[in-house]
Tab-separated table of C-alpha atoms in Angstrom:
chain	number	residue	atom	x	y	z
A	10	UNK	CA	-8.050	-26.967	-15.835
A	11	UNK	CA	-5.419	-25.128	-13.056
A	12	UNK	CA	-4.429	-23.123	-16.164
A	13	UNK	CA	-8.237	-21.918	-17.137
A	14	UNK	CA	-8.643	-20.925	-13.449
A	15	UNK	CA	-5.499	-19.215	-13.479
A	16	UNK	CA	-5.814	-17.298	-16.637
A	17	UNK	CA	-9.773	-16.629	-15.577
A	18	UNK	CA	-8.598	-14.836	-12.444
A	19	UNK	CA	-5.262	-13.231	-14.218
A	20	UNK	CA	-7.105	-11.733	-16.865
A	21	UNK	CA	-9.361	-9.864	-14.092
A	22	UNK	CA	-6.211	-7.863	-13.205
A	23	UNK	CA	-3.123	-8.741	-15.453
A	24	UNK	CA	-0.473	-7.390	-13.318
A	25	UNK	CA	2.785	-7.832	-11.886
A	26	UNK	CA	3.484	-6.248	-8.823
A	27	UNK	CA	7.633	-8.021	-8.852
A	28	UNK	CA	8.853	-6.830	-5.646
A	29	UNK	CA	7.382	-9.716	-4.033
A	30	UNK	CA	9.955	-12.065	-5.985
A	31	UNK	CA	12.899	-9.961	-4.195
A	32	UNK	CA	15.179	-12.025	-1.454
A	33	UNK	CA	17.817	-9.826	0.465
A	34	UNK	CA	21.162	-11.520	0.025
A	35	UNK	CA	23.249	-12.535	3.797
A	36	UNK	CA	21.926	-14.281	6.197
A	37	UNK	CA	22.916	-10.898	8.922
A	38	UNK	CA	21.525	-8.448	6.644
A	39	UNK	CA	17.901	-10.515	6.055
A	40	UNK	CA	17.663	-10.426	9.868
A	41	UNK	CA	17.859	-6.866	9.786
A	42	UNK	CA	15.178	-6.661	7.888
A	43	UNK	CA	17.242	-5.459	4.849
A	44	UNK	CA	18.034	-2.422	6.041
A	45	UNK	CA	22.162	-2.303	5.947
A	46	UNK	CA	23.127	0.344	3.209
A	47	UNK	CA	24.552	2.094	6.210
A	48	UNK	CA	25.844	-0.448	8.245
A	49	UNK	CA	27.652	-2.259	5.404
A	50	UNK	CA	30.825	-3.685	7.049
A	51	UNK	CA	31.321	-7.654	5.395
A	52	UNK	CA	31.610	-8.956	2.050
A	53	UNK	CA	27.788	-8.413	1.175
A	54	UNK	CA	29.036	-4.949	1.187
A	55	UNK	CA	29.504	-5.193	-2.351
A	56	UNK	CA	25.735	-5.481	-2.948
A	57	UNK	CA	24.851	-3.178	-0.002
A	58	UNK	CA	26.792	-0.415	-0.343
A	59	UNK	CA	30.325	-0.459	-2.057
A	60	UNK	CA	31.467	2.203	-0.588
A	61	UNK	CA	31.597	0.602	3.035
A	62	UNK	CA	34.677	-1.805	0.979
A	63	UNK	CA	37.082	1.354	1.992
A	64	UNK	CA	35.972	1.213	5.028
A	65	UNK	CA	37.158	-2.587	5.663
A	66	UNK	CA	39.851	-3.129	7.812
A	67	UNK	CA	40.547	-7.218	7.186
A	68	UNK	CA	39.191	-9.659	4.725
A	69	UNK	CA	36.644	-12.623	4.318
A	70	UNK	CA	34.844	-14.416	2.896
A	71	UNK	CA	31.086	-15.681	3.091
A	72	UNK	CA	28.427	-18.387	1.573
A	73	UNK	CA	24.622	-18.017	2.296
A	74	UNK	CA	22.695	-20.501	1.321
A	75	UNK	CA	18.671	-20.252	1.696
A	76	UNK	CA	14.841	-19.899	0.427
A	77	UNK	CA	14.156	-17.282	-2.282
A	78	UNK	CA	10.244	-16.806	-3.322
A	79	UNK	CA	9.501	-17.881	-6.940
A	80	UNK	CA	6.659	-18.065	-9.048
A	81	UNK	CA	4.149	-21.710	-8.426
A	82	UNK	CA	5.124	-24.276	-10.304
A	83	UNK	CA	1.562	-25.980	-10.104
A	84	UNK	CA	-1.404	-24.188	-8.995
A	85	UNK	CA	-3.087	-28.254	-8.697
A	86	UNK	CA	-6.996	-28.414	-8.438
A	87	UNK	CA	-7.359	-25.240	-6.501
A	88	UNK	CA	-9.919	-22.660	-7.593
A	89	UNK	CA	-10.804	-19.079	-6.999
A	90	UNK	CA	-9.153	-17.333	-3.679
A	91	UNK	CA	-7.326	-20.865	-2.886
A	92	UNK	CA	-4.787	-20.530	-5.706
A	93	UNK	CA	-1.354	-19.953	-4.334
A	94	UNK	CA	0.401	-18.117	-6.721
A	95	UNK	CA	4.048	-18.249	-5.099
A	96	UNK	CA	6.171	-20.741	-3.691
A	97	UNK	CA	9.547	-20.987	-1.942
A	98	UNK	CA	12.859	-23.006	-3.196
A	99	UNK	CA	16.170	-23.708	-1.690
A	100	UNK	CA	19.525	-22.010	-3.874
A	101	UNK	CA	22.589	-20.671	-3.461
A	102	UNK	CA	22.050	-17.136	-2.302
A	103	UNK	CA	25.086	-15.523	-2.077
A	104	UNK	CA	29.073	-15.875	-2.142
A	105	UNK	CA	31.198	-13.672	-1.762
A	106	UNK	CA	34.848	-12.516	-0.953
A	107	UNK	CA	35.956	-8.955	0.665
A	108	UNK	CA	38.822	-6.890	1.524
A	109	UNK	CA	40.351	-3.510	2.252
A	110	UNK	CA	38.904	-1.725	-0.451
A	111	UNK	CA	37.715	-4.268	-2.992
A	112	UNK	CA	35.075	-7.243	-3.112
A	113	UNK	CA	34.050	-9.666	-5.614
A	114	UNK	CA	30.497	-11.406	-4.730
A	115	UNK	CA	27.937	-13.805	-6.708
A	116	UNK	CA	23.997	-12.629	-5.907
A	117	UNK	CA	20.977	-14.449	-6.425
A	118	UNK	CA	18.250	-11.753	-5.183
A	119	UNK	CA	15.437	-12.416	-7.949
A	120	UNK	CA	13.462	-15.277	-9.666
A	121	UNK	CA	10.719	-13.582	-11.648
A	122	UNK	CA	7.595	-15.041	-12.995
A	123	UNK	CA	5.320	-13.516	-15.080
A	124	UNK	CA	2.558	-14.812	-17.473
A	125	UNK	CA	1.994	-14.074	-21.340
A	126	UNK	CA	0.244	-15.605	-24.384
A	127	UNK	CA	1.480	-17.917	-26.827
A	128	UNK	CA	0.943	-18.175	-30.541
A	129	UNK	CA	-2.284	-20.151	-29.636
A	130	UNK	CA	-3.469	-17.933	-27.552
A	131	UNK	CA	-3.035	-19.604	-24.156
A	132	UNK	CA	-1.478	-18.309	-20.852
A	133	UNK	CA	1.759	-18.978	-19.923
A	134	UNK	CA	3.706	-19.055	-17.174
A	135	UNK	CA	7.480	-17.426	-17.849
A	136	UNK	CA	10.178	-18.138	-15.508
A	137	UNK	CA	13.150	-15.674	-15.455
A	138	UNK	CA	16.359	-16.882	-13.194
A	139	UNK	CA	18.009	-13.824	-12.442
A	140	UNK	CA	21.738	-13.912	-10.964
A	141	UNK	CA	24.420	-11.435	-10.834
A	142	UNK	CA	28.326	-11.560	-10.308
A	143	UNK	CA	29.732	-8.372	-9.071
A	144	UNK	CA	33.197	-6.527	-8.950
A	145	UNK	CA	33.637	-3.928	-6.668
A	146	UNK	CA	36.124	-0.928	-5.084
A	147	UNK	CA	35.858	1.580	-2.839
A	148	UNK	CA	37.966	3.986	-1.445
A	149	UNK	CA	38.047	5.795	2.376
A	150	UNK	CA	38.048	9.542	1.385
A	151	UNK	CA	39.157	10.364	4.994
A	152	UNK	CA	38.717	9.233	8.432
A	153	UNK	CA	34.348	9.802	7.878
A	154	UNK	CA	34.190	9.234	4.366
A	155	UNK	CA	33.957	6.447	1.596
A	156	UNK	CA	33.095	5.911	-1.501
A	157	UNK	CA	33.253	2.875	-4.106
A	158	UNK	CA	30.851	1.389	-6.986
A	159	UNK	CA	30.570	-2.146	-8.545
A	160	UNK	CA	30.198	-3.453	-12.325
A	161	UNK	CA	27.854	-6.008	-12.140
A	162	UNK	CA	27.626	-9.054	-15.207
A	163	UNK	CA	23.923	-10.065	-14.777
A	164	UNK	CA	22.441	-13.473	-16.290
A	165	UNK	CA	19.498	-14.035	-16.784
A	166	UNK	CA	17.574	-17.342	-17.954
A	167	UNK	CA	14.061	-18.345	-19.165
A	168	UNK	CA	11.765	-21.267	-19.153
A	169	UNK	CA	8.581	-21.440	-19.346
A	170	UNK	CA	5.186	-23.857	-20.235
A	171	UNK	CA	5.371	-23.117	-23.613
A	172	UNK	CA	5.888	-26.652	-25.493
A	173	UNK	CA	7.541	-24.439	-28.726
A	174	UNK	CA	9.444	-22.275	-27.554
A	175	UNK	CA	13.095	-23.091	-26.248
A	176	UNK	CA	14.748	-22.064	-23.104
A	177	UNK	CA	16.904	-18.495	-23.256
A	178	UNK	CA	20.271	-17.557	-21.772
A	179	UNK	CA	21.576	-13.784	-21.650
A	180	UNK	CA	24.001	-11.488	-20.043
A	181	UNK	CA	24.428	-8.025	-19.930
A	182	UNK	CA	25.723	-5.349	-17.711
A	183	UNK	CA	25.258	-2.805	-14.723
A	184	UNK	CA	26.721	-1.012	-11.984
A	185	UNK	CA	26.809	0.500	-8.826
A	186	UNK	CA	27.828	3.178	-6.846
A	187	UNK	CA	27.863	3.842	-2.789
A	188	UNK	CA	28.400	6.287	-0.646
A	189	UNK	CA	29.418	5.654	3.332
A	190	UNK	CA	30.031	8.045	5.940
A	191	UNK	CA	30.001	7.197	9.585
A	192	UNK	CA	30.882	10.367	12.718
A	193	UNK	CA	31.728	10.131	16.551
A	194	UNK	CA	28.380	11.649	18.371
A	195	UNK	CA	29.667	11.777	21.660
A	196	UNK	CA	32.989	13.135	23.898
A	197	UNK	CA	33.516	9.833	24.600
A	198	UNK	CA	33.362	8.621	21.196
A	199	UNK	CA	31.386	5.801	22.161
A	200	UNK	CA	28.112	6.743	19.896
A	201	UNK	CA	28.437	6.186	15.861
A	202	UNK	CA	26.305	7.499	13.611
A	203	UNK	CA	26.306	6.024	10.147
A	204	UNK	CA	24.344	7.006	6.717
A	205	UNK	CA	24.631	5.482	3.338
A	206	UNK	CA	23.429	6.049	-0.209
A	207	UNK	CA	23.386	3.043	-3.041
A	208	UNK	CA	22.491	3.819	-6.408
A	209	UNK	CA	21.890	0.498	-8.332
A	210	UNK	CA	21.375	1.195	-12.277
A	211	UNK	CA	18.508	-1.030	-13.772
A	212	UNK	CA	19.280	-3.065	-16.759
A	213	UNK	CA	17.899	-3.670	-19.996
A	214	UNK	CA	18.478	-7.375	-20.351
A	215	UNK	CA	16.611	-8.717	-23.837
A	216	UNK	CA	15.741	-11.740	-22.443
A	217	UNK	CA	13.686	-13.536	-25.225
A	218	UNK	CA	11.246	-16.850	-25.158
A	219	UNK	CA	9.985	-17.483	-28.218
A	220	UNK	CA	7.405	-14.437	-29.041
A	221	UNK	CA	7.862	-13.156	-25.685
A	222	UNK	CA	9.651	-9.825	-24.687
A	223	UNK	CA	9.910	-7.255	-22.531
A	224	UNK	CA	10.001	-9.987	-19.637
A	225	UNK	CA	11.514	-8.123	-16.155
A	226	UNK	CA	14.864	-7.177	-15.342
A	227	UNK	CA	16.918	-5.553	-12.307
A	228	UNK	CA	15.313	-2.640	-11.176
A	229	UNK	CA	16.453	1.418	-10.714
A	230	UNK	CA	17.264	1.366	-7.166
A	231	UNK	CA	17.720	4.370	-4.979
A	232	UNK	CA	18.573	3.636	-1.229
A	233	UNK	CA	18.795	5.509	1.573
A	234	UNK	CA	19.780	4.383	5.073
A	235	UNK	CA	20.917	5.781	8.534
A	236	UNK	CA	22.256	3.501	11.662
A	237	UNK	CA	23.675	4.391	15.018
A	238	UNK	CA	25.990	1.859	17.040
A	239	UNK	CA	26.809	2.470	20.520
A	240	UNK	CA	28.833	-0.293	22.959
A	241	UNK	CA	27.508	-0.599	26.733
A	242	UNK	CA	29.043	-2.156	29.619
A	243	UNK	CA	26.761	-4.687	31.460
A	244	UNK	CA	29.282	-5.592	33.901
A	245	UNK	CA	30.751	-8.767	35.430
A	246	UNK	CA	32.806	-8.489	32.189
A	247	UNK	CA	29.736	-8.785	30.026
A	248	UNK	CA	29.622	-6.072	27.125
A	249	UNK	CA	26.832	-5.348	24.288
A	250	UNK	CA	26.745	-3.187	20.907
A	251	UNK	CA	23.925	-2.077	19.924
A	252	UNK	CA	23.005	-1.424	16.123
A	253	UNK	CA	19.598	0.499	14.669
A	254	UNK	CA	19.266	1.209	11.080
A	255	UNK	CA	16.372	2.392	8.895
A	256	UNK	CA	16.304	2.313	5.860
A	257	UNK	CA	14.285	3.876	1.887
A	258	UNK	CA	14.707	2.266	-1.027
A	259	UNK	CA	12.979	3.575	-4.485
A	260	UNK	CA	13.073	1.311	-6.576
A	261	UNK	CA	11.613	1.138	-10.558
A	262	UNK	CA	11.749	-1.758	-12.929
A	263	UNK	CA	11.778	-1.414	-16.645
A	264	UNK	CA	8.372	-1.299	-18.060
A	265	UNK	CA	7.057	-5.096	-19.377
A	266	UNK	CA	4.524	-6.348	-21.171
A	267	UNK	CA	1.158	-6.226	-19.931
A	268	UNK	CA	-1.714	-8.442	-21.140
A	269	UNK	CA	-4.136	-5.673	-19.874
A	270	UNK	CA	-7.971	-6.306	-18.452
A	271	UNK	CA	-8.922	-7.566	-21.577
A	272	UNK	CA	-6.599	-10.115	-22.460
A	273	UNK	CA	-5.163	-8.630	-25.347
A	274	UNK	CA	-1.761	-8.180	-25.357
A	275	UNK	CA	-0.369	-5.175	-27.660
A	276	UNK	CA	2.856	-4.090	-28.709
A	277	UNK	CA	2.846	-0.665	-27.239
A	278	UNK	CA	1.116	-2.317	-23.691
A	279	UNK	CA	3.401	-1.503	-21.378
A	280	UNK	CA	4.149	-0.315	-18.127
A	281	UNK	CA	6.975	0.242	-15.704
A	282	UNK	CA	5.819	-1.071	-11.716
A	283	UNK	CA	7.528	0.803	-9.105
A	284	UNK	CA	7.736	0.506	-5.673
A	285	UNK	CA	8.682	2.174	-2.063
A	286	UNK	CA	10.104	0.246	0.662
A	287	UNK	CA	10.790	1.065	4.468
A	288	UNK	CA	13.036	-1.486	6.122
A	289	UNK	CA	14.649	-1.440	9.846
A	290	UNK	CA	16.590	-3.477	12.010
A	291	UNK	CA	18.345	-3.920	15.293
A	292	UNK	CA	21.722	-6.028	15.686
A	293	UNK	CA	22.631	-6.669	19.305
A	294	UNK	CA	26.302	-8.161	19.616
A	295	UNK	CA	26.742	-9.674	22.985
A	296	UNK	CA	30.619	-10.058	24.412
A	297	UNK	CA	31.281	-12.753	27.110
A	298	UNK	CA	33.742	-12.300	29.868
A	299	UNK	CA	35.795	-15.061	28.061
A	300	UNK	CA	35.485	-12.150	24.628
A	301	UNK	CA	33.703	-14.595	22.752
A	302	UNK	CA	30.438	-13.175	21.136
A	303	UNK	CA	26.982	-13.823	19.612
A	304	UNK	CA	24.097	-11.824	18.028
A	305	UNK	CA	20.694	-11.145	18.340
A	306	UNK	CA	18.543	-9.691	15.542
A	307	UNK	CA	15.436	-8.117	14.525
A	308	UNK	CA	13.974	-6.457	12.050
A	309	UNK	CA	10.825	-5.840	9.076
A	310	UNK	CA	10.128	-4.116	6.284
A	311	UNK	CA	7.066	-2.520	4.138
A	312	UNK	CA	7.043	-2.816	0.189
A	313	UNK	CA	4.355	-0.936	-1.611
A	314	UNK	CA	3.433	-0.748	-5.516
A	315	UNK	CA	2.942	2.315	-6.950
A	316	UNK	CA	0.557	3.007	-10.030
A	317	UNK	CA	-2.133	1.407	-8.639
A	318	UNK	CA	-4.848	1.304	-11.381
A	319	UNK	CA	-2.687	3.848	-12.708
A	320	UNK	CA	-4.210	4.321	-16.722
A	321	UNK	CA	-1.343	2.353	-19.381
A	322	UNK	CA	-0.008	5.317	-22.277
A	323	UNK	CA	-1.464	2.728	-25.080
A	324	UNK	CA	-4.496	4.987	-25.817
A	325	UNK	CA	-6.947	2.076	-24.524
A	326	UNK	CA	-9.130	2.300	-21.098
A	327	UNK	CA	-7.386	-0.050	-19.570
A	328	UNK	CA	-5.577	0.099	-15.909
A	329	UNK	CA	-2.809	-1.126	-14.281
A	330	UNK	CA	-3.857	-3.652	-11.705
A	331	UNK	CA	-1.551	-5.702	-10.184
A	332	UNK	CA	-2.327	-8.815	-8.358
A	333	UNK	CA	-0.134	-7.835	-5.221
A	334	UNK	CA	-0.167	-4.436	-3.429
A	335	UNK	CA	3.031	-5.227	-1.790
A	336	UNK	CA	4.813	-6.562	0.788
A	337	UNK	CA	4.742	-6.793	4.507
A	338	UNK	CA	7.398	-8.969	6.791
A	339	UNK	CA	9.303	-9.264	10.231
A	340	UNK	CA	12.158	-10.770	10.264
A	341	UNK	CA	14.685	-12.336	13.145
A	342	UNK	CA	18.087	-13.800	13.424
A	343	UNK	CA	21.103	-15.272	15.416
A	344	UNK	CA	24.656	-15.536	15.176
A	345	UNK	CA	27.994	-16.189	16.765
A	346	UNK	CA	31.508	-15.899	16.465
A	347	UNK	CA	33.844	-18.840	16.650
A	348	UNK	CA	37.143	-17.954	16.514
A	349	UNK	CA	37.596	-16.877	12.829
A	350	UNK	CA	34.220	-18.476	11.634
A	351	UNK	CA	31.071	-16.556	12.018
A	352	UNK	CA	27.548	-18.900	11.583
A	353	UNK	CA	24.518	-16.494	11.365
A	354	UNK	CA	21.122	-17.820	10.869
A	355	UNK	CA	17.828	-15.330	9.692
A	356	UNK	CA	14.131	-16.344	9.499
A	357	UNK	CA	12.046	-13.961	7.161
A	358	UNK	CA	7.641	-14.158	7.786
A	359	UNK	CA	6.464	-12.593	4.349
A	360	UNK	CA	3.091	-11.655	3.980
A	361	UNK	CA	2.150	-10.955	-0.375
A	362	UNK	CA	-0.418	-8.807	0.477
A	363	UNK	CA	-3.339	-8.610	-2.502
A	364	UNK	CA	-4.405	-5.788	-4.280
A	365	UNK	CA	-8.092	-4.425	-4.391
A	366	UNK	CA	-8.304	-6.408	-8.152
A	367	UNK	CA	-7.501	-9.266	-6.894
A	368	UNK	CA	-9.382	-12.793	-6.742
A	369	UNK	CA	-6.825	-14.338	-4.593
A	370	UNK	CA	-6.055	-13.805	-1.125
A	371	UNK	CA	-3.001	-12.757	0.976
A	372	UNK	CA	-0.687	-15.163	0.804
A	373	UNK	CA	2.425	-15.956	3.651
A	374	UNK	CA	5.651	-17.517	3.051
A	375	UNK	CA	8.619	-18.401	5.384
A	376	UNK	CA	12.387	-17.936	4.365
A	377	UNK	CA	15.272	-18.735	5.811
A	378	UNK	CA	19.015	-18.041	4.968
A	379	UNK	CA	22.245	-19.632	6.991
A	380	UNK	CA	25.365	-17.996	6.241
A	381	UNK	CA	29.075	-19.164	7.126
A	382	UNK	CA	31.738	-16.805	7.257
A	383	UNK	CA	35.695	-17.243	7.304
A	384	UNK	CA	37.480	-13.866	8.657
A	385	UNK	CA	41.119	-12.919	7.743
């Protein structure tokens, strides 16, 4: 019965928006609202921006552990707008290990689900697990300039409803490249200004399940970010240093299959989702008198799909329509250093918004990441 409902109101659009299955790895970087392709100075550097590892001046190493948004698991006796189609789950989000011009990091930023038909003709829902382990080097060009890039060994694994069809494992490869420059803005060289470029290849993973294929994989990424730091003196021997970013990302997944308005999934249906995101962020890193420290943080972003009822290139009349329009969120975290350990804690408020084809409503989820960190 959930299933009918489900299918009933995914037929009426058929689309996956993706983005909206995205969790930014590091607990520092999620409070920031995902904007750190400029600031990129600790081991999630190496997913960030490589080109901020020349930049690194000592080593360490980090584990985040928190919620990531995945696909519902059991949409129960809803019906119509009350379905909630995503969910959150606790994993592993990120370790990794940095130094002076090298990292080596394990990501978990995606859990895709999508729906297709089976050889009866029923909907099913298709979990991919999506993890990556990166290797990356960067170099300091001069005293304003970096560079670096990353090879990147992603796995991905499927699962899905389908009683006949058996679970999938595959790897395959990517890479990355960064670029990190950062310039004194003052006579005083107090004031920093910092921009940063990422470009993150997509990847053509043939993850299989049974009949299915063309299921999603990393996207093209293009980001763009600027941040300026400047210290102040409060007095009494109390200090602060102050961090704004901003931050573009284009980003364009592969194209997969899409069941279309009519049910009927073809061969040659399909279409590559793309999306535009704005993210920004503030880091505030007060110093006691006793040089001890601790951060506040702030920060959002705004995800949009592109394509919107944009026509499919199958010859039919049908329309892209995905289910979600994007994704809105504000996003806030602490921190503090202890010694050679740094604890930093980030709550994420997500809003999936709907599209106009929808039959289901906005939907809000929570996340929340803890990361420890050992400096060197």
């Amino acid at each position: 019965m959930a299933l009918t409902t489900l299918g009933t109101l995914l037929l009426a659009q058929q689309g996956l928006a993706m983005e909206e299955f995205y969790t930014a790895p590091g607990a520092r970087a999620m409070a920031m609202g995902g904007a750190f392709t400029a600031v990129a100075e600790d081991s999630s550097t190496v997913w960030y921006n490589p080109g901020g590892l020349g930049f690194l001046s000592g080593m360490d190493v980090t584990l985040d552990y928190g919620t990531v948004v995945v696909g519902s698991k059991d949409v129960g006796s809803a019906s119509g707008s009350d379905i909630a189609l995503y969910d959150t789950e606790s994993e592993l989000k990120y370790l990794g290990f940095s130094g002076k011009g090298f990292g080596m990091a394990y990501f978990r930023p995606y859990d895709f689900h999508s729906y297709g038909k089976d050889d009866k003709g029923d909907i099913t829902r298709i979990r991919t697990e999506y993890s990556e382990l990166k290797f990356g080097f960067g170099v300091d060009l001069n005293d304003h300039v970096a560079v670096g890039g990353s090879i990147d060994m992603i796995s991905q694994s499927t699962d899905s409803d389908c009683e006949s069809c058996d679970e999938n494992d595959e790897t395959g490869f990517g890479y990355t490249l960064g670029v990190l420059g950062k310039w004194k803005m003052d006579a005083a060289g107090k004031t920093e200004l910092r921009a940063g470029a990422t470009w993150r290849s997509g990847t053509d993973v043939d993850a299989l399940l049974g009949e299915f294929e063309d299921l999603p994989n990393r996207p093209q990424v293009l980001s763009l970010g600027l941040a300026v730091k400047r210290p102040f003196d409060l007095g009494a021997g109390w200090g602060v240093s102050a961090t704004g970013s901003v931050q573009f990302d284009d980003i364009a997944y592969s194209k997969v299959l899409y069941l279309g308005q009519d049910g009927i999934e073809r061969s040659d249906n399909r279409i590559a989702v793309d999306h535009e995101r704005i993210a920004y962020g503030a880091e505030f890193q007060f110093i006691t008198p006793s040089n001890q420290s601790f951060f506040i943080r702030a920060g959002g972003y705004d995800s949009e799909a592109e394509g919107d009822a944009a026509p499919l290139l199958d010859g039919s009349n049908d329309r892209f329509r995905p289910y979600s329009s994007g994704v809105e969120a504000v996003t806030a975290g602490l921190g503090v250093y202890l010694g050679d350990w740094i604890v930093d804690y980030a709550m994420e408020q997500r809003t999936i918004l709907k599209s106009d084809y929808a039959a289901v409503q906005d939907q809000d989820e929570t996340l929340h990441s803890l990361s420890i960190s050992r400096a060197f």
